[in-house]
PDB file of C-alpha atoms in Angstrom:
ATOM      1  CA  MET A   1      11.668  64.047  49.270  1.00  0.00           C
ATOM      2  CA  GLU A   2      11.401  67.648  51.933  1.00  0.00           C
ATOM      3  CA  HIS A   3      14.600  69.946  52.027  1.00  0.00           C
ATOM      4  CA  LEU A   4      14.802  71.307  56.227  1.00  0.00           C
ATOM      5  CA  ARG A   5      16.935  73.528  57.897  1.00  0.00           C
ATOM      6  CA  ILE A   6      18.147  72.521  60.908  1.00  0.00           C
ATOM      7  CA  THR A   7      19.719  74.641  64.253  1.00  0.00           C
ATOM      8  CA  VAL A   8      21.322  72.179  66.560  1.00  0.00           C
ATOM      9  CA  ALA A   9      23.816  74.150  69.072  1.00  0.00           C
ATOM     10  CA  GLY A  10      23.618  77.356  67.744  1.00  0.00           C
ATOM     11  CA  LYS A  11      25.383  75.528  64.348  1.00  0.00           C
ATOM     12  CA  VAL A  12      22.647  75.529  60.849  1.00  0.00           C
ATOM     13  CA  TYR A  13      22.548  72.127  59.402  1.00  0.00           C
ATOM     14  CA  ASP A  14      20.439  71.954  55.522  1.00  0.00           C
ATOM     15  CA  VAL A  15      19.151  68.726  55.209  1.00  0.00           C
ATOM     16  CA  ILE A  16      17.024  66.326  53.247  1.00  0.00           C
ATOM     17  CA  VAL A  17      14.345  64.446  55.069  1.00  0.00           C
ATOM     18  CA  GLU A  18      12.926  61.453  52.054  1.00  0.00           C
ATOM     19  CA  LYS A  19       9.155  59.497  53.052  1.00  0.00           C
ATOM     20  CA  PHE A  20       9.441  56.010  52.729  1.00  0.00           C
ATOM     21  CA  ASP A  21       6.112  53.403  52.698  1.00  0.00           C
ATOM     22  CA  SER A  22       6.009  51.860  55.899  1.00  0.00           C
ATOM     23  CA  ASP A  23       6.930  48.468  54.512  1.00  0.00           C
ATOM     24  CA  GLU A  24      10.253  49.533  53.031  1.00  0.00           C
ATOM     25  CA  THR A  25      11.185  51.566  56.403  1.00  0.00           C
ATOM     26  CA  ASP A  26      15.006  50.679  57.605  1.00  0.00           C
ATOM     27  CA  HIS A  27      15.309  50.936  61.076  1.00  0.00           C
ATOM     28  CA  HIS A  28      19.382  51.804  61.660  1.00  0.00           C
ATOM     29  CA  PRO A  29      19.665  52.921  65.233  1.00  0.00           C
ATOM     30  CA  ALA A  30      20.997  56.890  65.798  1.00  0.00           C
ATOM     31  CA  PRO A  31      23.832  57.403  65.928  1.00  0.00           C
ATOM     32  CA  THR A  32      25.807  57.497  69.610  1.00  0.00           C
ATOM     33  CA  PRO A  33      26.944  61.412  70.149  1.00  0.00           C
ATOM     34  CA  ILE A  34      30.638  61.293  71.448  1.00  0.00           C
ATOM     35  CA  VAL A  35      31.028  63.318  75.178  1.00  0.00           C
ATOM     36  CA  ARG A  36      34.345  64.041  75.918  1.00  0.00           C
ATOM     37  CA  ALA A  37      34.895  64.672  79.751  1.00  0.00           C
ATOM     38  CA  SER A  38      37.312  67.514  80.700  1.00  0.00           C
ATOM     39  CA  ALA A  39      39.808  65.796  82.381  1.00  0.00           C
ATOM     40  CA  PRO A  40      39.842  66.126  86.531  1.00  0.00           C
ATOM     41  CA  ALA A  41      41.863  68.379  87.973  1.00  0.00           C
ATOM     42  CA  ALA A  42      44.991  67.155  89.484  1.00  0.00           C
ATOM     43  CA  ALA A  43      44.712  66.624  93.374  1.00  0.00           C
ATOM     44  CA  ALA A  44      47.236  68.646  95.321  1.00  0.00           C
ATOM     45  CA  PRO A  45      49.846  66.484  96.641  1.00  0.00           C
ATOM     46  CA  ARG A  46      49.528  64.997  99.777  1.00  0.00           C
ATOM     47  CA  ILE A  47      51.806  64.498 102.263  1.00  0.00           C
ATOM     48  CA  ALA A  48      51.703  61.804 104.715  1.00  0.00           C
ATOM     49  CA  ALA A  49      51.735  63.948 109.064  1.00  0.00           C
ATOM     50  CA  SER A  50      53.356  60.377 109.895  1.00  0.00           C
ATOM     51  CA  THR A  51      56.760  60.972 108.921  1.00  0.00           C
ATOM     52  CA  PRO A  52      59.006  62.424 111.581  1.00  0.00           C
ATOM     53  CA  ALA A  53      60.511  65.476 110.154  1.00  0.00           C
ATOM     54  CA  PRO A  54      64.222  65.062 109.435  1.00  0.00           C
ATOM     55  CA  ALA A  55      67.075  66.074 113.010  1.00  0.00           C
ATOM     56  CA  ALA A  56      68.793  68.482 111.863  1.00  0.00           C
ATOM     57  CA  ALA A  57      72.087  67.361 109.949  1.00  0.00           C
ATOM     58  CA  LYS A  58      74.598  67.865 111.566  1.00  0.00           C
ATOM     59  CA  PRO A  59      78.382  68.308 109.230  1.00  0.00           C
ATOM     60  CA  ALA A  60      80.642  65.652 109.428  1.00  0.00           C
ATOM     61  CA  ALA A  61      83.842  65.568 112.454  1.00  0.00           C
ATOM     62  CA  ILE A  62      86.502  63.419 111.901  1.00  0.00           C
ATOM     63  CA  GLY A  63      85.580  60.047 113.722  1.00  0.00           C
ATOM     64  CA  ASP A  64      82.174  60.675 112.885  1.00  0.00           C
ATOM     65  CA  THR A  65      80.192  57.902 111.069  1.00  0.00           C
ATOM     66  CA  THR A  66      77.521  59.169 108.381  1.00  0.00           C
ATOM     67  CA  SER A  67      74.550  57.911 106.727  1.00  0.00           C
ATOM     68  CA  PRO A  68      75.054  56.458 103.359  1.00  0.00           C
ATOM     69  CA  LEU A  69      70.899  56.582 102.506  1.00  0.00           C
ATOM     70  CA  ALA A  70      68.220  58.833 103.443  1.00  0.00           C
ATOM     71  CA  GLY A  71      65.938  56.393 106.250  1.00  0.00           C
ATOM     72  CA  LEU A  72      64.332  56.334 109.365  1.00  0.00           C
ATOM     73  CA  VAL A  73      66.883  55.091 112.752  1.00  0.00           C
ATOM     74  CA  GLN A  74      64.890  51.847 113.578  1.00  0.00           C
ATOM     75  CA  ALA A  75      67.137  51.038 116.090  1.00  0.00           C
ATOM     76  CA  ILE A  76      70.614  52.379 118.829  1.00  0.00           C
ATOM     77  CA  ASN A  77      72.457  49.287 119.038  1.00  0.00           C
ATOM     78  CA  ALA A  78      75.257  51.604 121.519  1.00  0.00           C
ATOM     79  CA  GLU A  79      75.425  53.649 123.948  1.00  0.00           C
ATOM     80  CA  VAL A  80      77.467  56.665 124.931  1.00  0.00           C
ATOM     81  CA  GLY A  81      80.601  55.422 126.693  1.00  0.00           C
ATOM     82  CA  ALA A  82      80.130  51.942 125.473  1.00  0.00           C
ATOM     83  CA  THR A  83      83.759  49.747 123.512  1.00  0.00           C
ATOM     84  CA  VAL A  84      83.429  48.600 119.980  1.00  0.00           C
ATOM     85  CA  ASN A  85      84.848  46.159 117.850  1.00  0.00           C
ATOM     86  CA  GLU A  86      85.171  47.371 113.988  1.00  0.00           C
ATOM     87  CA  GLY A  87      82.194  46.017 111.508  1.00  0.00           C
ATOM     88  CA  ASP A  88      79.202  45.911 115.168  1.00  0.00           C
ATOM     89  CA  THR A  89      76.721  46.979 114.408  1.00  0.00           C
ATOM     90  CA  VAL A  90      75.524  50.292 115.766  1.00  0.00           C
ATOM     91  CA  ILE A  91      72.492  51.474 114.337  1.00  0.00           C
ATOM     92  CA  THR A  92      70.135  50.163 112.123  1.00  0.00           C
ATOM     93  CA  LEU A  93      68.803  51.929 109.186  1.00  0.00           C
ATOM     94  CA  GLU A  94      65.182  50.963 106.808  1.00  0.00           C
ATOM     95  CA  ALA A  95      64.468  53.081 104.219  1.00  0.00           C
ATOM     96  CA  MET A  96      61.988  51.356 101.269  1.00  0.00           C
ATOM     97  CA  LYS A  97      61.106  48.659 104.108  1.00  0.00           C
ATOM     98  CA  MET A  98      65.009  47.133 103.334  1.00  0.00           C
ATOM     99  CA  TYR A  99      67.060  48.072 106.558  1.00  0.00           C
ATOM    100  CA  THR A 100      70.584  48.297 106.183  1.00  0.00           C
ATOM    101  CA  SER A 101      73.676  48.020 108.904  1.00  0.00           C
ATOM    102  CA  ILE A 102      75.699  50.676 109.794  1.00  0.00           C
ATOM    103  CA  THR A 103      78.743  49.793 111.550  1.00  0.00           C
ATOM    104  CA  ALA A 104      81.840  50.719 113.012  1.00  0.00           C
ATOM    105  CA  THR A 105      84.521  51.580 110.897  1.00  0.00           C
ATOM    106  CA  THR A 106      86.832  51.344 113.890  1.00  0.00           C
ATOM    107  CA  THR A 107      87.689  49.397 116.771  1.00  0.00           C
ATOM    108  CA  GLY A 108      87.343  52.302 119.390  1.00  0.00           C
ATOM    109  CA  THR A 109      84.584  53.847 122.444  1.00  0.00           C
ATOM    110  CA  VAL A 110      81.252  55.933 121.097  1.00  0.00           C
ATOM    111  CA  LYS A 111      81.883  59.134 122.191  1.00  0.00           C
ATOM    112  CA  ALA A 112      78.638  60.619 120.562  1.00  0.00           C
ATOM    113  CA  ILE A 113      75.336  59.184 118.778  1.00  0.00           C
ATOM    114  CA  HIS A 114      73.431  62.463 117.091  1.00  0.00           C
ATOM    115  CA  VAL A 115      70.116  60.351 116.246  1.00  0.00           C
ATOM    116  CA  LYS A 116      67.586  58.010 118.218  1.00  0.00           C
ATOM    117  CA  VAL A 117      64.943  56.134 117.436  1.00  0.00           C
ATOM    118  CA  GLY A 118      62.330  57.291 114.526  1.00  0.00           C
ATOM    119  CA  ASP A 119      64.316  60.477 113.278  1.00  0.00           C
ATOM    120  CA  ALA A 120      64.341  60.393 109.592  1.00  0.00           C
ATOM    121  CA  VAL A 121      68.227  61.289 108.470  1.00  0.00           C
ATOM    122  CA  ASP A 122      69.686  62.110 104.953  1.00  0.00           C
ATOM    123  CA  GLU A 123      72.173  61.169 103.450  1.00  0.00           C
ATOM    124  CA  GLY A 124      76.133  61.964 105.089  1.00  0.00           C
ATOM    125  CA  GLN A 125      74.152  62.860 107.900  1.00  0.00           C
ATOM    126  CA  ALA A 126      76.437  62.182 110.718  1.00  0.00           C
ATOM    127  CA  LEU A 127      75.133  59.335 112.809  1.00  0.00           C
ATOM    128  CA  PHE A 128      77.489  58.962 115.611  1.00  0.00           C
ATOM    129  CA  THR A 129      80.837  59.042 116.605  1.00  0.00           C
ATOM    130  CA  ILE A 130      84.414  56.788 117.892  1.00  0.00           C
ATOM    131  CA  GLY A 131      87.147  57.697 119.292  1.00  0.00           C
TER     132      GLY A 131
END
């Protein structure tokens, strides 16, 4: 038996080494050291450039129909000056791949449309006015 002092990475180890005859050896694989990798740095969030900026939100006034949710204007089905009936679809919004019909809440004439196709709108934003 032999006593040895070994230094590994600055740390000192006292070990005892035992010698065997060649037929007495017991072959065990060396233990695999555990290497802990540091966590990767979090990447900065990316903002999709293809999404248009929200249209300037127009405050709702009497006669305005507002957006019930944030989304993109997919279609405008009426023009300024057109007569619409209660329940007619005036604008179609898309949010999370779902389409929502925005309908006239009253019968009347479309006085103004405050958005255009492709605009991003916020919840509560005025979309059109019926008078």
